[in-house]
Amino acid sequence: MPEPRRRRAFDIESDLARRRDEAFGSGWDEVTSSIEPLSNITVGVEEITITLDVPFVDQKQVRVQVHGKDILEVYAKTKRTVRFDDLGIKHRSGEFTCYRALVNLPEHVDGARATHHLKRGILEIRLPKLR
Amino acid sequence: MESIIVVERKEIPQGFTLINGLPDVGLVGVLAVSHLVSSLEMEEVGSIESEALPPLVVLHKGLPKPPMRIFFKESLAAIVSETAVPSDAVYGLADAVVKWAVSKKVKMVISVGGMAVQNRQNIEKPKVFAALTDESLIEILGHSAEVLQEGYMVGPYALILKKCLDSRISAVTLLAQSFYNYPDPEAAAAVLESLERITGVTLDVSELLQKGEEIRLKAKDIMRRTQEEMSKMSKSQEYEVPPLYM
């Protein structure tokens, strides 16, 4: 039987983010002024593809990192500070300046060969699998 | 099954065209029909109520509103939902909408939504497809949409289309190529152009395109909840090919 994976700092942080999201709905983190984007993951034969919906982001402001072999961290700074008030959201005040996502990958990947590009506000990250 | 009822708060004359904008793939229906309602300054005339829907109200200008409301102007009525439709409520909702349409002698039911495509970000102008209850509607569509010949439809629109067929109401489901789980205002703009052709109503969709990024952010939370419900109703079956050709 495979040994259960030890919970790492990222797992815990990811869990906390999920719980925050369950509690407040939007995935907004007041401390880091960040918001968790909508995302999608597709597992192919050769690679894992992740897309994230990141309106108001420029390609140059995206940072993608793979920690270990199976944790993806994405940071994408918005072109401007987005206030909830600007979006017509009046019942809570706040703002965010970046998107932040931590993704537990289902398989090991080669982070050094990761590529990403932004088109139509969708960030697509391709992660070749480790053989 | 919890009952679902249509409540008319103002008198709605018979014989209108009914347009549905329910949360689904890419929230195309909600974005498109919300735009239609605000552009035409349609009047709020009723709502759809049920204990099967989430226990919530939506506040607009300080007033509580039911999340699923009916708007009307001249010969058009529109149903828009600001909450995800729970998968358990889909049958009841379709039944209630079509029974109401029958009682109001509706001319045509048009459901507006999205059709997920994997390479959506590479598509400049989303194509619109249509599922119809009868072939005579092809002429009305013209070149504004391509008729879906084979495939599965899953969710409230699938049931509304079938129940309209059973009740002999003309019905069209317009589906624009869209993202699956990201709000897609461009797809909403594309589907509205097809809707213009069918209804004869002229709409300016430029706001949907210009404010696209803002709309996507505002719709993020309802998209997430809609995705959860789509998973429960096996929405991904729409990608599959039916085995029988008859």
mmCIF file of C-alpha atoms in Angstrom, chain A:
data_model
loop_
_atom_site.group_PDB
_atom_site.id
_atom_site.type_symbol
_atom_site.label_atom_id
_atom_site.label_comp_id
_atom_site.label_asym_id
_atom_site.label_seq_id
_atom_site.Cartn_x
_atom_site.Cartn_y
_atom_site.Cartn_z
ATOM 1 C CA MET A 1 0.000 0.000 0.000
ATOM 2 C CA PRO A 2 1.465 3.397 -0.907
ATOM 3 C CA GLU A 3 2.499 5.518 2.025
ATOM 4 C CA PRO A 4 0.150 8.452 2.568
ATOM 5 C CA ARG A 5 1.745 11.679 1.418
ATOM 6 C CA ARG A 6 2.774 13.978 4.224
ATOM 7 C CA ARG A 7 0.840 17.212 4.379
ATOM 8 C CA ARG A 8 3.094 20.010 3.335
ATOM 9 C CA ALA A 9 2.833 23.736 3.897
ATOM 10 C CA PHE A 10 1.249 24.168 0.454
ATOM 11 C CA ASP A 11 -1.376 21.521 1.135
ATOM 12 C CA ILE A 12 -2.294 23.251 4.338
ATOM 13 C CA GLU A 13 -2.376 26.644 2.697
ATOM 14 C CA SER A 14 -4.450 25.233 -0.133
ATOM 15 C CA ASP A 15 -6.891 23.720 2.360
ATOM 16 C CA LEU A 16 -7.134 27.018 4.166
ATOM 17 C CA ALA A 17 -7.831 28.829 0.906
ATOM 18 C CA ARG A 18 -10.556 26.306 0.085
ATOM 19 C CA ARG A 19 -12.134 26.724 3.505
ATOM 20 C CA ARG A 20 -12.004 30.492 3.142
ATOM 21 C CA ASP A 21 -13.679 30.104 -0.215
ATOM 22 C CA GLU A 22 -16.380 27.903 1.268
ATOM 23 C CA ALA A 23 -16.922 30.424 4.009
ATOM 24 C CA PHE A 24 -16.928 33.613 1.974
ATOM 25 C CA GLY A 25 -17.637 32.398 -1.553
ATOM 26 C CA SER A 26 -15.285 34.487 -3.630
ATOM 27 C CA GLY A 27 -11.838 33.053 -2.828
ATOM 28 C CA TRP A 28 -10.707 36.507 -1.796
ATOM 29 C CA ASP A 29 -7.794 36.820 0.619
ATOM 30 C CA GLU A 30 -7.769 40.181 2.345
ATOM 31 C CA VAL A 31 -4.271 39.748 3.790
ATOM 32 C CA THR A 32 -2.546 39.194 0.449
ATOM 33 C CA SER A 33 -5.045 41.259 -1.599
ATOM 34 C CA SER A 34 -5.439 38.275 -3.877
ATOM 35 C CA ILE A 35 -8.297 36.319 -5.337
ATOM 36 C CA GLU A 36 -8.420 32.715 -6.430
ATOM 37 C CA PRO A 37 -9.303 32.419 -10.141
ATOM 38 C CA LEU A 38 -11.662 29.913 -11.714
ATOM 39 C CA SER A 39 -9.564 27.072 -13.080
ATOM 40 C CA ASN A 40 -9.727 23.899 -15.057
ATOM 41 C CA ILE A 41 -7.347 20.952 -15.297
ATOM 42 C CA THR A 42 -7.006 18.465 -18.141
ATOM 43 C CA VAL A 43 -4.792 15.413 -17.856
ATOM 44 C CA GLY A 44 -3.456 14.275 -21.230
ATOM 45 C CA VAL A 45 -1.162 11.431 -22.176
ATOM 46 C CA GLU A 46 1.983 13.559 -22.321
ATOM 47 C CA GLU A 47 1.103 16.639 -20.313
ATOM 48 C CA ILE A 48 -1.210 18.281 -17.848
ATOM 49 C CA THR A 49 -2.928 21.436 -19.029
ATOM 50 C CA ILE A 50 -4.310 23.958 -16.606
ATOM 51 C CA THR A 51 -6.303 27.003 -17.571
ATOM 52 C CA LEU A 52 -7.232 29.904 -15.310
ATOM 53 C CA ASP A 53 -9.661 32.749 -15.935
ATOM 54 C CA VAL A 54 -7.673 35.910 -15.146
ATOM 55 C CA PRO A 55 -9.357 39.093 -16.421
ATOM 56 C CA PHE A 56 -7.328 42.337 -16.166
ATOM 57 C CA VAL A 57 -3.986 40.524 -16.343
ATOM 58 C CA ASP A 58 -1.064 41.153 -18.693
ATOM 59 C CA GLN A 59 1.124 38.243 -19.896
ATOM 60 C CA LYS A 60 4.240 39.935 -18.432
ATOM 61 C CA GLN A 61 2.704 39.938 -14.963
ATOM 62 C CA VAL A 62 2.347 36.168 -14.718
ATOM 63 C CA ARG A 63 4.611 33.966 -12.600
ATOM 64 C CA VAL A 64 4.317 30.199 -12.778
ATOM 65 C CA GLN A 65 6.297 27.891 -10.493
ATOM 66 C CA VAL A 66 6.258 24.178 -9.871
ATOM 67 C CA HIS A 67 7.244 23.181 -6.325
ATOM 68 C CA GLY A 68 8.588 19.683 -6.006
ATOM 69 C CA LYS A 69 6.971 17.676 -8.757
ATOM 70 C CA ASP A 70 3.295 18.092 -8.082
ATOM 71 C CA ILE A 71 2.449 21.525 -6.720
ATOM 72 C CA LEU A 72 1.756 24.374 -9.109
ATOM 73 C CA GLU A 73 1.779 27.939 -7.889
ATOM 74 C CA VAL A 74 0.428 30.707 -10.095
ATOM 75 C CA TYR A 75 0.665 34.399 -9.377
ATOM 76 C CA ALA A 76 -0.766 36.935 -11.810
ATOM 77 C CA LYS A 77 -0.791 40.632 -11.041
ATOM 78 C CA THR A 78 -3.728 42.639 -12.315
ATOM 79 C CA LYS A 79 -3.159 45.718 -14.471
ATOM 80 C CA ARG A 80 -4.891 47.790 -11.848
ATOM 81 C CA THR A 81 -6.274 47.430 -8.346
ATOM 82 C CA VAL A 82 -9.739 45.930 -8.640
ATOM 83 C CA ARG A 83 -12.169 47.138 -6.004
ATOM 84 C CA PHE A 84 -15.320 45.184 -5.298
ATOM 85 C CA ASP A 85 -17.115 48.506 -5.380
ATOM 86 C CA ASP A 86 -16.037 48.961 -9.027
ATOM 87 C CA LEU A 87 -17.783 45.690 -9.823
ATOM 88 C CA GLY A 88 -21.003 46.897 -8.263
ATOM 89 C CA ILE A 89 -20.465 44.802 -5.140
ATOM 90 C CA LYS A 90 -21.593 47.054 -2.301
ATOM 91 C CA HIS A 91 -22.156 44.645 0.568
ATOM 92 C CA ARG A 92 -18.489 44.060 1.211
ATOM 93 C CA SER A 93 -15.573 46.375 0.775
ATOM 94 C CA GLY A 94 -12.184 45.262 -0.386
ATOM 95 C CA GLU A 95 -9.858 45.056 -3.313
ATOM 96 C CA PHE A 96 -7.366 42.760 -4.933
ATOM 97 C CA THR A 97 -4.240 43.279 -6.964
ATOM 98 C CA CYS A 98 -3.452 39.760 -8.071
ATOM 99 C CA TYR A 99 -4.717 36.257 -8.677
ATOM 100 C CA ARG A 100 -3.131 33.446 -6.760
ATOM 101 C CA ALA A 101 -3.663 29.732 -7.134
ATOM 102 C CA LEU A 102 -2.089 26.669 -5.616
ATOM 103 C CA VAL A 103 -2.906 23.476 -7.432
ATOM 104 C CA ASN A 104 -2.152 19.946 -6.304
ATOM 105 C CA LEU A 105 -1.289 18.159 -9.527
ATOM 106 C CA PRO A 106 -2.578 14.609 -10.008
ATOM 107 C CA GLU A 107 0.747 13.399 -11.483
ATOM 108 C CA HIS A 108 4.401 14.379 -11.355
ATOM 109 C CA VAL A 109 5.492 16.976 -13.902
ATOM 110 C CA ASP A 110 8.717 18.452 -15.202
ATOM 111 C CA GLY A 111 8.460 22.017 -13.928
ATOM 112 C CA ALA A 112 11.535 23.112 -15.876
ATOM 113 C CA ARG A 113 9.677 22.501 -19.153
ATOM 114 C CA ALA A 114 6.469 24.271 -18.096
ATOM 115 C CA THR A 115 5.130 26.807 -20.575
ATOM 116 C CA HIS A 116 2.343 29.325 -20.317
ATOM 117 C CA HIS A 117 0.544 31.870 -22.416
ATOM 118 C CA LEU A 118 -2.326 34.251 -21.985
ATOM 119 C CA LYS A 119 -5.052 34.703 -24.575
ATOM 120 C CA ARG A 120 -8.505 36.279 -24.234
ATOM 121 C CA GLY A 121 -7.867 36.576 -20.501
ATOM 122 C CA ILE A 122 -7.349 32.850 -20.130
ATOM 123 C CA LEU A 123 -3.981 31.716 -18.829
ATOM 124 C CA GLU A 124 -3.030 28.314 -20.206
ATOM 125 C CA ILE A 125 -0.210 26.401 -18.501
ATOM 126 C CA ARG A 126 1.235 23.260 -20.040
ATOM 127 C CA LEU A 127 3.164 20.916 -17.790
ATOM 128 C CA PRO A 128 4.953 17.963 -19.437
ATOM 129 C CA LYS A 129 4.643 14.814 -17.349
ATOM 130 C CA LEU A 130 7.712 13.184 -15.900
ATOM 131 C CA ARG A 131 8.364 9.796 -17.440
#
